[in-house]
């Protein structure tokens, strides 16, 4: 994340050394005033710092402070913290990770509403930073929250009415599509130095010129994205989704009143079986598109565990996520190499024959980079089987059965 100003605090203070009869420093006092400009809020602090070996003197100073009622504990960052609160923020109040504690007494409808509302907060909090183009991470987190929302609608279809699920899934899908071009260019531009390092020095000028063209294209796509995110259509989508989730008495799906634990176990077990089935078909010759489908299945399983993980023992869930992540990393890297090569192929196709010497340099650089990416992608094929063996280890599969046994029997 970019370092962004949240609050301004004016500080003034002085330090006092406390001496004993031998004029040795036995403690230090700092008197500090913190002021929030424009708000009138002021905070007066006294901070006591110990000196090693003078514990008795330190205790004496503390007694003096207590006698004068200077003993109310407070944060040394009280001005900053209050400034953040005035701006509607708290330090460390944001994380890109999905963290939500679900109560097992909730119905499926209540639980999914909580999940979607938290994702909606993440979407809305990242839109301003994306529009202002403050940092690529705003767009990344926005896309992840949208993708999690769409995956939730795909994973849990019968809690809400079918027309609601399909309607919002399509509209959030369109939002994801709008954000795609800028994010793709961000990924490539962030890889600039790593890509240049893959090529001989003689080919690097051509690749640098290619990246310069991507930067220009990215500025155009960012303007389109900012305009779309501020449109009435997107605002209506988010407001409509929030209103629907809050209106608990509206038409409900057939699974709306299931207990959330029963729903969660059923969904996670179903996703796990799908990953096991597709993973067992992997080998060194599996086509890229089949690998991509397995990657999507793993992602859906991961989202399901993230959504409902708080219903189960944290240590066991962490163990499952660790094994799944190992498989996802291999599949994700493989897919990235595939997507990057396709992008470079498309760029080669669009090169104009009248671009002269620079066009020749760019073409040579793109060809060299494609060869490098292809070679590394082929190396990853050898890791498919071993990664899946770790994931499908008997201990891991037994843990899935242990946690989701009731849903397994129901399925």
mmCIF file of C-alpha atoms in Angstrom:
data_model
loop_
_atom_site.group_PDB
_atom_site.id
_atom_site.type_symbol
_atom_site.label_atom_id
_atom_site.label_comp_id
_atom_site.label_asym_id
_atom_site.label_seq_id
_atom_site.Cartn_x
_atom_site.Cartn_y
_atom_site.Cartn_z
ATOM 1 C CA UNK A 1 0.000 0.000 0.000
ATOM 2 C CA UNK A 2 1.042 3.568 -0.592
ATOM 3 C CA UNK A 3 1.745 5.527 2.588
ATOM 4 C CA UNK A 4 -1.203 7.939 2.796
ATOM 5 C CA UNK A 5 -1.826 10.735 5.337
ATOM 6 C CA UNK A 6 -4.775 10.014 7.632
ATOM 7 C CA UNK A 7 -4.354 12.669 10.321
ATOM 8 C CA UNK A 8 -2.152 15.643 11.207
ATOM 9 C CA UNK A 9 -0.935 16.120 14.766
ATOM 10 C CA UNK A 10 1.103 19.065 16.083
ATOM 11 C CA UNK A 11 3.600 18.001 18.729
ATOM 12 C CA UNK A 12 5.463 20.152 21.268
ATOM 13 C CA UNK A 13 7.418 18.896 24.223
ATOM 14 C CA UNK A 14 10.499 18.994 26.347
ATOM 15 C CA UNK A 15 12.602 16.442 28.153
ATOM 16 C CA UNK A 16 13.709 16.776 31.774
ATOM 17 C CA UNK A 17 16.535 14.779 33.340
ATOM 18 C CA UNK A 18 16.012 13.877 37.000
ATOM 19 C CA UNK A 19 19.273 13.859 38.970
ATOM 20 C CA UNK A 20 20.288 12.426 42.315
ATOM 21 C CA UNK A 21 22.537 14.184 44.797
ATOM 22 C CA UNK A 22 25.577 13.032 42.820
ATOM 23 C CA UNK A 23 24.025 14.723 39.771
ATOM 24 C CA UNK A 24 23.638 11.413 37.969
ATOM 25 C CA UNK A 25 20.591 10.971 35.764
ATOM 26 C CA UNK A 26 18.217 8.498 37.441
ATOM 27 C CA UNK A 27 15.135 8.955 35.195
ATOM 28 C CA UNK A 28 13.838 11.057 32.335
ATOM 29 C CA UNK A 29 10.494 12.807 32.062
ATOM 30 C CA UNK A 30 9.027 13.983 28.783
ATOM 31 C CA UNK A 31 6.239 16.587 28.893
ATOM 32 C CA UNK A 32 4.362 16.549 25.602
ATOM 33 C CA UNK A 33 1.368 18.322 24.103
ATOM 34 C CA UNK A 34 -0.445 16.917 21.074
ATOM 35 C CA UNK A 35 -2.910 19.094 19.156
ATOM 36 C CA UNK A 36 -5.235 18.264 16.248
ATOM 37 C CA UNK A 37 -5.324 21.338 13.980
ATOM 38 C CA UNK A 38 -8.818 22.578 13.282
ATOM 39 C CA UNK A 39 -10.548 20.424 15.884
ATOM 40 C CA UNK A 40 -9.559 22.083 19.155
ATOM 41 C CA UNK A 41 -8.595 18.725 20.659
ATOM 42 C CA UNK A 42 -5.506 18.805 22.841
ATOM 43 C CA UNK A 43 -3.776 16.098 24.825
ATOM 44 C CA UNK A 44 -1.178 16.591 27.562
ATOM 45 C CA UNK A 45 1.098 13.657 28.273
ATOM 46 C CA UNK A 46 3.799 12.906 30.804
ATOM 47 C CA UNK A 47 6.091 10.056 29.843
ATOM 48 C CA UNK A 48 8.502 8.503 32.307
ATOM 49 C CA UNK A 49 11.595 6.659 31.091
ATOM 50 C CA UNK A 50 13.671 4.456 33.369
ATOM 51 C CA UNK A 51 17.446 4.376 33.649
ATOM 52 C CA UNK A 52 18.998 0.986 34.329
ATOM 53 C CA UNK A 53 20.102 0.500 37.907
ATOM 54 C CA UNK A 54 17.857 3.174 39.436
ATOM 55 C CA UNK A 55 14.680 1.213 40.145
ATOM 56 C CA UNK A 56 14.223 2.755 43.618
ATOM 57 C CA UNK A 57 14.419 6.288 42.239
ATOM 58 C CA UNK A 58 12.017 5.375 39.448
ATOM 59 C CA UNK A 59 9.475 4.131 41.980
ATOM 60 C CA UNK A 60 9.821 7.381 43.932
ATOM 61 C CA UNK A 61 9.068 9.441 40.822
ATOM 62 C CA UNK A 62 6.037 7.272 40.066
ATOM 63 C CA UNK A 63 4.715 7.889 43.589
ATOM 64 C CA UNK A 64 5.076 11.649 43.097
ATOM 65 C CA UNK A 65 3.153 11.454 39.819
ATOM 66 C CA UNK A 66 0.438 9.347 41.482
ATOM 67 C CA UNK A 67 0.121 11.872 44.307
ATOM 68 C CA UNK A 68 -0.609 14.544 41.687
ATOM 69 C CA UNK A 69 -3.108 12.311 39.806
ATOM 70 C CA UNK A 70 -0.784 11.963 36.818
ATOM 71 C CA UNK A 71 -1.548 8.282 36.474
ATOM 72 C CA UNK A 72 -4.135 7.789 33.752
ATOM 73 C CA UNK A 73 -2.639 5.387 31.156
ATOM 74 C CA UNK A 74 -2.919 6.498 27.551
ATOM 75 C CA UNK A 75 -1.340 5.758 24.217
ATOM 76 C CA UNK A 76 1.680 7.862 23.233
ATOM 77 C CA UNK A 77 -0.033 8.059 19.820
ATOM 78 C CA UNK A 78 -3.321 9.361 21.264
ATOM 79 C CA UNK A 79 -3.389 12.385 18.947
ATOM 80 C CA UNK A 80 -2.923 10.280 15.831
ATOM 81 C CA UNK A 81 -5.472 7.715 16.981
ATOM 82 C CA UNK A 82 -8.098 10.375 17.717
ATOM 83 C CA UNK A 83 -7.371 12.059 14.399
ATOM 84 C CA UNK A 84 -7.987 8.774 12.607
ATOM 85 C CA UNK A 85 -11.249 8.261 14.504
ATOM 86 C CA UNK A 86 -12.387 11.734 13.461
ATOM 87 C CA UNK A 87 -11.762 10.687 9.850
ATOM 88 C CA UNK A 88 -13.735 7.465 10.342
ATOM 89 C CA UNK A 89 -10.658 5.240 10.554
ATOM 90 C CA UNK A 90 -8.712 3.282 13.140
ATOM 91 C CA UNK A 91 -5.078 2.192 12.954
ATOM 92 C CA UNK A 92 -4.814 -1.340 11.514
ATOM 93 C CA UNK A 93 -8.538 -1.360 10.660
ATOM 94 C CA UNK A 94 -7.965 -2.802 7.185
ATOM 95 C CA UNK A 95 -6.623 -6.085 5.910
ATOM 96 C CA UNK A 96 -6.927 -7.682 2.493
ATOM 97 C CA UNK A 97 -7.475 -11.060 4.174
ATOM 98 C CA UNK A 98 -11.010 -12.307 4.668
ATOM 99 C CA UNK A 99 -11.590 -12.519 8.420
ATOM 100 C CA UNK A 100 -15.084 -13.066 9.777
ATOM 101 C CA UNK A 101 -16.256 -14.992 12.827
ATOM 102 C CA UNK A 102 -19.557 -16.755 12.190
ATOM 103 C CA UNK A 103 -21.770 -17.956 15.021
ATOM 104 C CA UNK A 104 -22.886 -21.575 14.575
ATOM 105 C CA UNK A 105 -26.420 -20.556 15.581
ATOM 106 C CA UNK A 106 -26.830 -18.507 12.394
ATOM 107 C CA UNK A 107 -28.995 -19.653 9.537
ATOM 108 C CA UNK A 108 -27.469 -19.975 6.081
ATOM 109 C CA UNK A 109 -29.221 -16.782 4.992
ATOM 110 C CA UNK A 110 -27.933 -14.807 7.962
ATOM 111 C CA UNK A 111 -24.394 -16.111 7.534
ATOM 112 C CA UNK A 112 -24.201 -15.428 3.811
ATOM 113 C CA UNK A 113 -25.545 -11.922 4.360
ATOM 114 C CA UNK A 114 -22.722 -11.269 6.836
ATOM 115 C CA UNK A 115 -20.141 -12.663 4.404
ATOM 116 C CA UNK A 116 -21.397 -10.605 1.476
ATOM 117 C CA UNK A 117 -21.689 -7.428 3.552
ATOM 118 C CA UNK A 118 -18.072 -7.713 4.665
ATOM 119 C CA UNK A 119 -17.000 -8.207 1.052
ATOM 120 C CA UNK A 120 -19.123 -5.206 0.062
ATOM 121 C CA UNK A 121 -17.280 -3.075 2.623
ATOM 122 C CA UNK A 122 -13.968 -4.180 1.046
ATOM 123 C CA UNK A 123 -15.237 -3.280 -2.428
ATOM 124 C CA UNK A 124 -16.440 0.160 -1.386
ATOM 125 C CA UNK A 125 -13.300 0.958 0.620
ATOM 126 C CA UNK A 126 -11.039 0.211 -2.333
ATOM 127 C CA UNK A 127 -12.956 2.111 -5.006
ATOM 128 C CA UNK A 128 -11.706 5.639 -4.053
ATOM 129 C CA UNK A 129 -8.056 4.557 -4.052
ATOM 130 C CA UNK A 130 -8.575 2.780 -7.369
ATOM 131 C CA UNK A 131 -10.221 5.822 -8.936
ATOM 132 C CA UNK A 132 -7.440 8.106 -7.675
ATOM 133 C CA UNK A 133 -4.838 5.548 -8.813
ATOM 134 C CA UNK A 134 -2.994 5.827 -5.511
ATOM 135 C CA UNK A 135 -1.539 2.330 -5.549
ATOM 136 C CA UNK A 136 -1.995 -0.854 -7.596
ATOM 137 C CA UNK A 137 -3.031 -2.695 -4.417
ATOM 138 C CA UNK A 138 -6.343 -0.841 -4.236
ATOM 139 C CA UNK A 139 -7.388 -2.304 -7.577
ATOM 140 C CA UNK A 140 -6.035 -5.723 -6.634
ATOM 141 C CA UNK A 141 -8.027 -5.836 -3.384
ATOM 142 C CA UNK A 142 -11.111 -4.513 -5.164
ATOM 143 C CA UNK A 143 -10.915 -7.327 -7.701
ATOM 144 C CA UNK A 144 -10.381 -9.969 -5.009
ATOM 145 C CA UNK A 145 -13.464 -8.798 -3.099
ATOM 146 C CA UNK A 146 -15.544 -8.840 -6.297
ATOM 147 C CA UNK A 147 -14.226 -12.299 -7.196
ATOM 148 C CA UNK A 148 -15.002 -13.639 -3.726
ATOM 149 C CA UNK A 149 -18.534 -12.261 -4.022
ATOM 150 C CA UNK A 150 -19.059 -13.952 -7.387
ATOM 151 C CA UNK A 151 -17.588 -17.207 -6.093
ATOM 152 C CA UNK A 152 -19.919 -17.060 -3.110
ATOM 153 C CA UNK A 153 -22.893 -16.703 -5.424
ATOM 154 C CA UNK A 154 -21.661 -19.700 -7.423
ATOM 155 C CA UNK A 155 -20.892 -21.825 -4.365
ATOM 156 C CA UNK A 156 -24.070 -21.080 -2.425
ATOM 157 C CA UNK A 157 -26.883 -20.986 -4.946
ATOM 158 C CA UNK A 158 -29.979 -21.994 -2.976
ATOM 159 C CA UNK A 159 -29.824 -19.626 -0.022
ATOM 160 C CA UNK A 160 -31.132 -16.751 -2.133
ATOM 161 C CA UNK A 161 -33.708 -17.095 -4.920
ATOM 162 C CA UNK A 162 -32.264 -18.234 -8.259
ATOM 163 C CA UNK A 163 -33.130 -14.986 -10.028
ATOM 164 C CA UNK A 164 -31.300 -12.988 -7.350
ATOM 165 C CA UNK A 165 -28.206 -15.195 -7.523
ATOM 166 C CA UNK A 166 -27.996 -15.102 -11.312
ATOM 167 C CA UNK A 167 -28.772 -11.409 -11.519
ATOM 168 C CA UNK A 168 -26.134 -10.252 -9.068
ATOM 169 C CA UNK A 169 -23.590 -12.808 -10.273
ATOM 170 C CA UNK A 170 -23.866 -11.371 -13.767
ATOM 171 C CA UNK A 171 -23.625 -7.773 -12.573
ATOM 172 C CA UNK A 172 -20.603 -8.453 -10.375
ATOM 173 C CA UNK A 173 -19.101 -10.362 -13.284
ATOM 174 C CA UNK A 174 -19.438 -7.244 -15.404
ATOM 175 C CA UNK A 175 -17.717 -5.231 -12.654
ATOM 176 C CA UNK A 176 -14.866 -7.737 -12.652
ATOM 177 C CA UNK A 177 -14.554 -7.423 -16.421
ATOM 178 C CA UNK A 178 -14.318 -3.632 -16.191
ATOM 179 C CA UNK A 179 -11.400 -3.868 -13.784
ATOM 180 C CA UNK A 180 -9.523 -6.526 -15.758
ATOM 181 C CA UNK A 181 -7.528 -4.585 -18.391
ATOM 182 C CA UNK A 182 -5.925 -2.162 -15.924
ATOM 183 C CA UNK A 183 -5.046 -4.946 -13.491
ATOM 184 C CA UNK A 184 -3.494 -7.056 -16.269
ATOM 185 C CA UNK A 185 -1.311 -4.139 -17.288
ATOM 186 C CA UNK A 186 -0.351 -3.522 -13.645
ATOM 187 C CA UNK A 187 0.869 -7.109 -13.372
ATOM 188 C CA UNK A 188 3.011 -6.827 -16.499
ATOM 189 C CA UNK A 189 4.432 -3.431 -15.559
ATOM 190 C CA UNK A 190 5.324 -4.638 -12.075
ATOM 191 C CA UNK A 191 7.279 -7.452 -13.724
ATOM 192 C CA UNK A 192 9.322 -5.082 -15.888
ATOM 193 C CA UNK A 193 12.678 -5.537 -14.162
ATOM 194 C CA UNK A 194 12.237 -9.283 -13.742
ATOM 195 C CA UNK A 195 11.380 -9.670 -17.439
ATOM 196 C CA UNK A 196 14.323 -7.552 -18.541
ATOM 197 C CA UNK A 197 16.622 -9.737 -16.448
ATOM 198 C CA UNK A 198 15.456 -12.801 -18.394
ATOM 199 C CA UNK A 199 16.876 -11.461 -21.665
ATOM 200 C CA UNK A 200 20.386 -10.873 -23.013
ATOM 201 C CA UNK A 201 21.480 -7.234 -22.875
ATOM 202 C CA UNK A 202 21.137 -6.957 -26.664
ATOM 203 C CA UNK A 203 17.385 -7.700 -26.472
ATOM 204 C CA UNK A 204 16.570 -5.495 -23.500
ATOM 205 C CA UNK A 205 16.051 -2.179 -25.394
ATOM 206 C CA UNK A 206 13.260 -3.768 -27.418
ATOM 207 C CA UNK A 207 11.528 -5.004 -24.292
ATOM 208 C CA UNK A 208 11.954 -1.613 -22.597
ATOM 209 C CA UNK A 209 10.226 0.024 -25.563
ATOM 210 C CA UNK A 210 7.421 -2.535 -25.291
ATOM 211 C CA UNK A 211 6.940 -1.701 -21.618
ATOM 212 C CA UNK A 212 6.878 2.013 -22.437
ATOM 213 C CA UNK A 213 3.954 1.324 -24.762
ATOM 214 C CA UNK A 214 2.212 -0.673 -22.028
ATOM 215 C CA UNK A 215 2.554 2.271 -19.641
ATOM 216 C CA UNK A 216 0.830 4.535 -22.177
ATOM 217 C CA UNK A 217 -1.924 1.956 -22.682
ATOM 218 C CA UNK A 218 -2.323 1.639 -18.930
ATOM 219 C CA UNK A 219 -3.018 5.363 -18.524
ATOM 220 C CA UNK A 220 -5.814 5.084 -21.081
ATOM 221 C CA UNK A 221 -7.330 2.030 -19.400
ATOM 222 C CA UNK A 222 -7.104 3.670 -15.963
ATOM 223 C CA UNK A 223 -9.151 6.639 -17.155
ATOM 224 C CA UNK A 224 -11.820 4.270 -18.476
ATOM 225 C CA UNK A 225 -11.816 2.335 -15.224
ATOM 226 C CA UNK A 226 -12.125 5.453 -13.056
ATOM 227 C CA UNK A 227 -15.056 6.675 -15.145
ATOM 228 C CA UNK A 228 -16.799 3.291 -14.920
ATOM 229 C CA UNK A 229 -16.355 2.988 -11.146
ATOM 230 C CA UNK A 230 -17.938 6.403 -10.639
ATOM 231 C CA UNK A 231 -20.861 5.630 -12.910
ATOM 232 C CA UNK A 232 -24.484 5.481 -11.811
ATOM 233 C CA UNK A 233 -24.590 1.828 -12.891
ATOM 234 C CA UNK A 234 -21.916 0.733 -10.412
ATOM 235 C CA UNK A 235 -23.381 2.830 -7.602
ATOM 236 C CA UNK A 236 -26.792 1.275 -8.248
ATOM 237 C CA UNK A 237 -25.275 -2.222 -8.144
ATOM 238 C CA UNK A 238 -23.604 -1.698 -4.779
ATOM 239 C CA UNK A 239 -26.552 0.113 -3.212
ATOM 240 C CA UNK A 240 -28.996 -2.478 -4.532
ATOM 241 C CA UNK A 241 -26.883 -5.343 -3.190
ATOM 242 C CA UNK A 242 -26.626 -3.720 0.233
ATOM 243 C CA UNK A 243 -30.385 -3.139 0.397
ATOM 244 C CA UNK A 244 -31.151 -6.707 -0.617
ATOM 245 C CA UNK A 245 -28.823 -8.187 1.992
ATOM 246 C CA UNK A 246 -30.309 -6.008 4.734
ATOM 247 C CA UNK A 247 -33.929 -6.891 3.801
ATOM 248 C CA UNK A 248 -34.179 -10.236 5.601
ATOM 249 C CA UNK A 249 -37.927 -10.686 4.990
ATOM 250 C CA UNK A 250 -37.742 -10.809 1.227
ATOM 251 C CA UNK A 251 -38.246 -13.957 -0.844
ATOM 252 C CA UNK A 252 -35.889 -16.689 0.313
ATOM 253 C CA UNK A 253 -34.140 -19.648 -1.271
ATOM 254 C CA UNK A 254 -34.861 -23.251 -0.300
ATOM 255 C CA UNK A 255 -31.689 -23.490 1.845
ATOM 256 C CA UNK A 256 -32.122 -20.127 3.562
ATOM 257 C CA UNK A 257 -33.109 -21.595 6.936
ATOM 258 C CA UNK A 258 -30.487 -24.337 7.086
ATOM 259 C CA UNK A 259 -28.018 -24.026 9.949
ATOM 260 C CA UNK A 260 -24.831 -22.500 8.600
ATOM 261 C CA UNK A 261 -22.632 -25.384 9.830
ATOM 262 C CA UNK A 262 -24.673 -27.887 7.813
ATOM 263 C CA UNK A 263 -24.463 -25.704 4.721
ATOM 264 C CA UNK A 264 -20.732 -25.065 5.161
ATOM 265 C CA UNK A 265 -19.800 -28.726 5.532
ATOM 266 C CA UNK A 266 -21.821 -29.699 2.486
ATOM 267 C CA UNK A 267 -20.261 -27.024 0.289
ATOM 268 C CA UNK A 268 -16.660 -27.605 1.383
ATOM 269 C CA UNK A 269 -17.004 -31.366 0.996
ATOM 270 C CA UNK A 270 -18.464 -30.993 -2.496
ATOM 271 C CA UNK A 271 -15.633 -28.675 -3.567
ATOM 272 C CA UNK A 272 -13.022 -31.001 -2.073
ATOM 273 C CA UNK A 273 -14.396 -33.970 -4.036
ATOM 274 C CA UNK A 274 -14.274 -31.906 -7.231
ATOM 275 C CA UNK A 275 -10.640 -30.950 -6.666
ATOM 276 C CA UNK A 276 -9.731 -34.578 -5.921
ATOM 277 C CA UNK A 277 -11.463 -35.799 -9.056
ATOM 278 C CA UNK A 278 -9.893 -33.229 -11.372
ATOM 279 C CA UNK A 279 -6.478 -33.437 -9.718
ATOM 280 C CA UNK A 280 -6.221 -37.170 -10.217
ATOM 281 C CA UNK A 281 -6.415 -36.584 -13.991
ATOM 282 C CA UNK A 282 -3.320 -34.339 -14.031
ATOM 283 C CA UNK A 283 -0.091 -35.419 -15.664
ATOM 284 C CA UNK A 284 2.839 -33.853 -17.526
ATOM 285 C CA UNK A 285 0.805 -33.611 -20.758
ATOM 286 C CA UNK A 286 -2.368 -32.040 -19.349
ATOM 287 C CA UNK A 287 -3.479 -29.145 -21.624
ATOM 288 C CA UNK A 288 -3.217 -25.629 -20.216
ATOM 289 C CA UNK A 289 -6.975 -25.091 -20.209
ATOM 290 C CA UNK A 290 -7.525 -28.229 -18.088
ATOM 291 C CA UNK A 291 -4.906 -27.040 -15.596
ATOM 292 C CA UNK A 292 -6.724 -23.715 -15.497
ATOM 293 C CA UNK A 293 -10.022 -25.439 -14.634
ATOM 294 C CA UNK A 294 -8.388 -27.258 -11.730
ATOM 295 C CA UNK A 295 -6.965 -23.941 -10.554
ATOM 296 C CA UNK A 296 -10.479 -22.465 -10.515
ATOM 297 C CA UNK A 297 -11.784 -25.453 -8.538
ATOM 298 C CA UNK A 298 -8.991 -24.999 -5.980
ATOM 299 C CA UNK A 299 -9.835 -21.318 -5.707
ATOM 300 C CA UNK A 300 -13.499 -22.114 -5.023
ATOM 301 C CA UNK A 301 -12.486 -24.593 -2.335
ATOM 302 C CA UNK A 302 -10.192 -21.979 -0.797
ATOM 303 C CA UNK A 303 -12.967 -19.373 -0.756
ATOM 304 C CA UNK A 304 -15.386 -21.845 0.838
ATOM 305 C CA UNK A 305 -12.877 -22.599 3.599
ATOM 306 C CA UNK A 306 -12.230 -18.866 4.096
ATOM 307 C CA UNK A 307 -15.950 -18.097 4.321
ATOM 308 C CA UNK A 308 -16.772 -20.804 6.856
ATOM 309 C CA UNK A 309 -13.422 -21.537 8.484
ATOM 310 C CA UNK A 310 -14.370 -19.853 11.769
ATOM 311 C CA UNK A 311 -16.909 -22.632 12.373
ATOM 312 C CA UNK A 312 -14.123 -25.184 12.776
ATOM 313 C CA UNK A 313 -10.944 -25.558 14.900
ATOM 314 C CA UNK A 314 -8.494 -22.878 13.756
ATOM 315 C CA UNK A 315 -5.410 -25.121 13.826
ATOM 316 C CA UNK A 316 -7.032 -27.773 11.656
ATOM 317 C CA UNK A 317 -8.343 -25.225 9.186
ATOM 318 C CA UNK A 318 -4.868 -23.696 8.974
ATOM 319 C CA UNK A 319 -3.444 -27.122 8.149
ATOM 320 C CA UNK A 320 -5.948 -27.604 5.319
ATOM 321 C CA UNK A 321 -5.273 -24.130 3.926
ATOM 322 C CA UNK A 322 -1.518 -24.742 3.995
ATOM 323 C CA UNK A 323 -1.822 -27.923 1.924
ATOM 324 C CA UNK A 324 -4.272 -26.309 -0.482
ATOM 325 C CA UNK A 325 -2.091 -23.230 -0.881
ATOM 326 C CA UNK A 326 0.863 -25.406 -1.900
ATOM 327 C CA UNK A 327 -1.175 -26.831 -4.783
ATOM 328 C CA UNK A 328 -2.592 -23.416 -5.665
ATOM 329 C CA UNK A 329 0.867 -21.863 -5.898
ATOM 330 C CA UNK A 330 1.967 -24.378 -8.532
ATOM 331 C CA UNK A 331 -1.252 -24.051 -10.529
ATOM 332 C CA UNK A 332 -1.226 -20.254 -10.223
ATOM 333 C CA UNK A 333 2.341 -19.913 -11.472
ATOM 334 C CA UNK A 334 1.598 -22.254 -14.364
ATOM 335 C CA UNK A 335 -1.478 -20.263 -15.341
ATOM 336 C CA UNK A 336 0.398 -16.956 -15.070
ATOM 337 C CA UNK A 337 3.033 -18.197 -17.503
ATOM 338 C CA UNK A 338 0.302 -19.326 -19.889
ATOM 339 C CA UNK A 339 -1.534 -15.972 -19.726
ATOM 340 C CA UNK A 340 1.682 -13.997 -20.128
ATOM 341 C CA UNK A 341 2.716 -15.949 -23.198
ATOM 342 C CA UNK A 342 -0.707 -15.410 -24.767
ATOM 343 C CA UNK A 343 -0.484 -11.699 -24.070
ATOM 344 C CA UNK A 344 2.950 -11.520 -25.700
ATOM 345 C CA UNK A 345 1.676 -13.497 -28.686
ATOM 346 C CA UNK A 346 -1.184 -11.027 -29.102
ATOM 347 C CA UNK A 347 1.274 -8.137 -28.897
ATOM 348 C CA UNK A 348 3.444 -9.727 -31.584
ATOM 349 C CA UNK A 349 0.428 -10.122 -33.832
ATOM 350 C CA UNK A 350 -0.428 -6.429 -33.468
ATOM 351 C CA UNK A 351 3.052 -5.181 -34.298
ATOM 352 C CA UNK A 352 2.990 -3.091 -37.455
ATOM 353 C CA UNK A 353 5.378 -3.877 -40.269
ATOM 354 C CA UNK A 354 6.103 -0.142 -40.709
ATOM 355 C CA UNK A 355 7.566 0.275 -37.209
ATOM 356 C CA UNK A 356 11.058 -0.076 -38.607
ATOM 357 C CA UNK A 357 14.060 -0.940 -36.489
ATOM 358 C CA UNK A 358 12.240 -0.475 -33.187
ATOM 359 C CA UNK A 359 9.551 -2.889 -34.314
ATOM 360 C CA UNK A 360 12.224 -5.473 -35.113
ATOM 361 C CA UNK A 361 13.795 -4.985 -31.676
ATOM 362 C CA UNK A 362 10.452 -5.331 -29.925
ATOM 363 C CA UNK A 363 9.585 -8.471 -31.865
ATOM 364 C CA UNK A 364 12.950 -10.049 -31.057
ATOM 365 C CA UNK A 365 12.578 -9.188 -27.368
ATOM 366 C CA UNK A 366 9.030 -10.564 -27.159
ATOM 367 C CA UNK A 367 10.097 -13.758 -28.869
ATOM 368 C CA UNK A 368 12.987 -14.203 -26.462
ATOM 369 C CA UNK A 369 10.768 -13.544 -23.463
ATOM 370 C CA UNK A 370 8.144 -16.014 -24.674
ATOM 371 C CA UNK A 371 10.807 -18.693 -24.980
ATOM 372 C CA UNK A 372 12.014 -17.996 -21.434
ATOM 373 C CA UNK A 373 8.504 -18.137 -19.988
ATOM 374 C CA UNK A 374 7.685 -21.304 -21.913
ATOM 375 C CA UNK A 375 10.779 -23.079 -20.617
ATOM 376 C CA UNK A 376 9.921 -22.236 -17.012
ATOM 377 C CA UNK A 377 6.310 -23.233 -17.511
ATOM 378 C CA UNK A 378 7.392 -26.631 -18.791
ATOM 379 C CA UNK A 379 9.518 -27.123 -15.692
ATOM 380 C CA UNK A 380 6.432 -26.576 -13.567
ATOM 381 C CA UNK A 381 4.653 -29.469 -15.268
ATOM 382 C CA UNK A 382 6.973 -31.801 -13.425
ATOM 383 C CA UNK A 383 5.700 -30.427 -10.116
ATOM 384 C CA UNK A 384 2.003 -31.097 -10.756
ATOM 385 C CA UNK A 385 2.021 -34.655 -9.524
ATOM 386 C CA UNK A 386 4.144 -34.082 -6.433
ATOM 387 C CA UNK A 387 2.047 -31.074 -5.383
ATOM 388 C CA UNK A 388 -1.153 -33.061 -5.735
ATOM 389 C CA UNK A 389 0.324 -36.021 -3.862
ATOM 390 C CA UNK A 390 0.948 -33.719 -0.895
ATOM 391 C CA UNK A 391 -2.575 -32.317 -1.109
ATOM 392 C CA UNK A 392 -4.222 -35.751 -1.382
ATOM 393 C CA UNK A 393 -2.121 -37.239 1.411
ATOM 394 C CA UNK A 394 -4.228 -39.694 3.518
ATOM 395 C CA UNK A 395 -3.772 -37.532 6.608
ATOM 396 C CA UNK A 396 -5.073 -34.483 4.751
ATOM 397 C CA UNK A 397 -8.065 -36.275 3.252
ATOM 398 C CA UNK A 398 -8.862 -37.810 6.646
ATOM 399 C CA UNK A 399 -8.942 -34.317 8.145
ATOM 400 C CA UNK A 400 -11.500 -33.212 5.537
ATOM 401 C CA UNK A 401 -13.653 -36.216 6.473
ATOM 402 C CA UNK A 402 -13.272 -35.497 10.176
ATOM 403 C CA UNK A 403 -14.307 -31.846 9.905
ATOM 404 C CA UNK A 404 -17.112 -32.281 7.390
ATOM 405 C CA UNK A 405 -18.359 -35.791 8.224
ATOM 406 C CA UNK A 406 -22.004 -34.871 8.775
ATOM 407 C CA UNK A 407 -22.257 -33.093 5.433
ATOM 408 C CA UNK A 408 -20.415 -35.949 3.764
ATOM 409 C CA UNK A 409 -23.043 -38.389 5.026
ATOM 410 C CA UNK A 410 -25.805 -36.052 3.858
ATOM 411 C CA UNK A 411 -24.200 -35.779 0.414
#
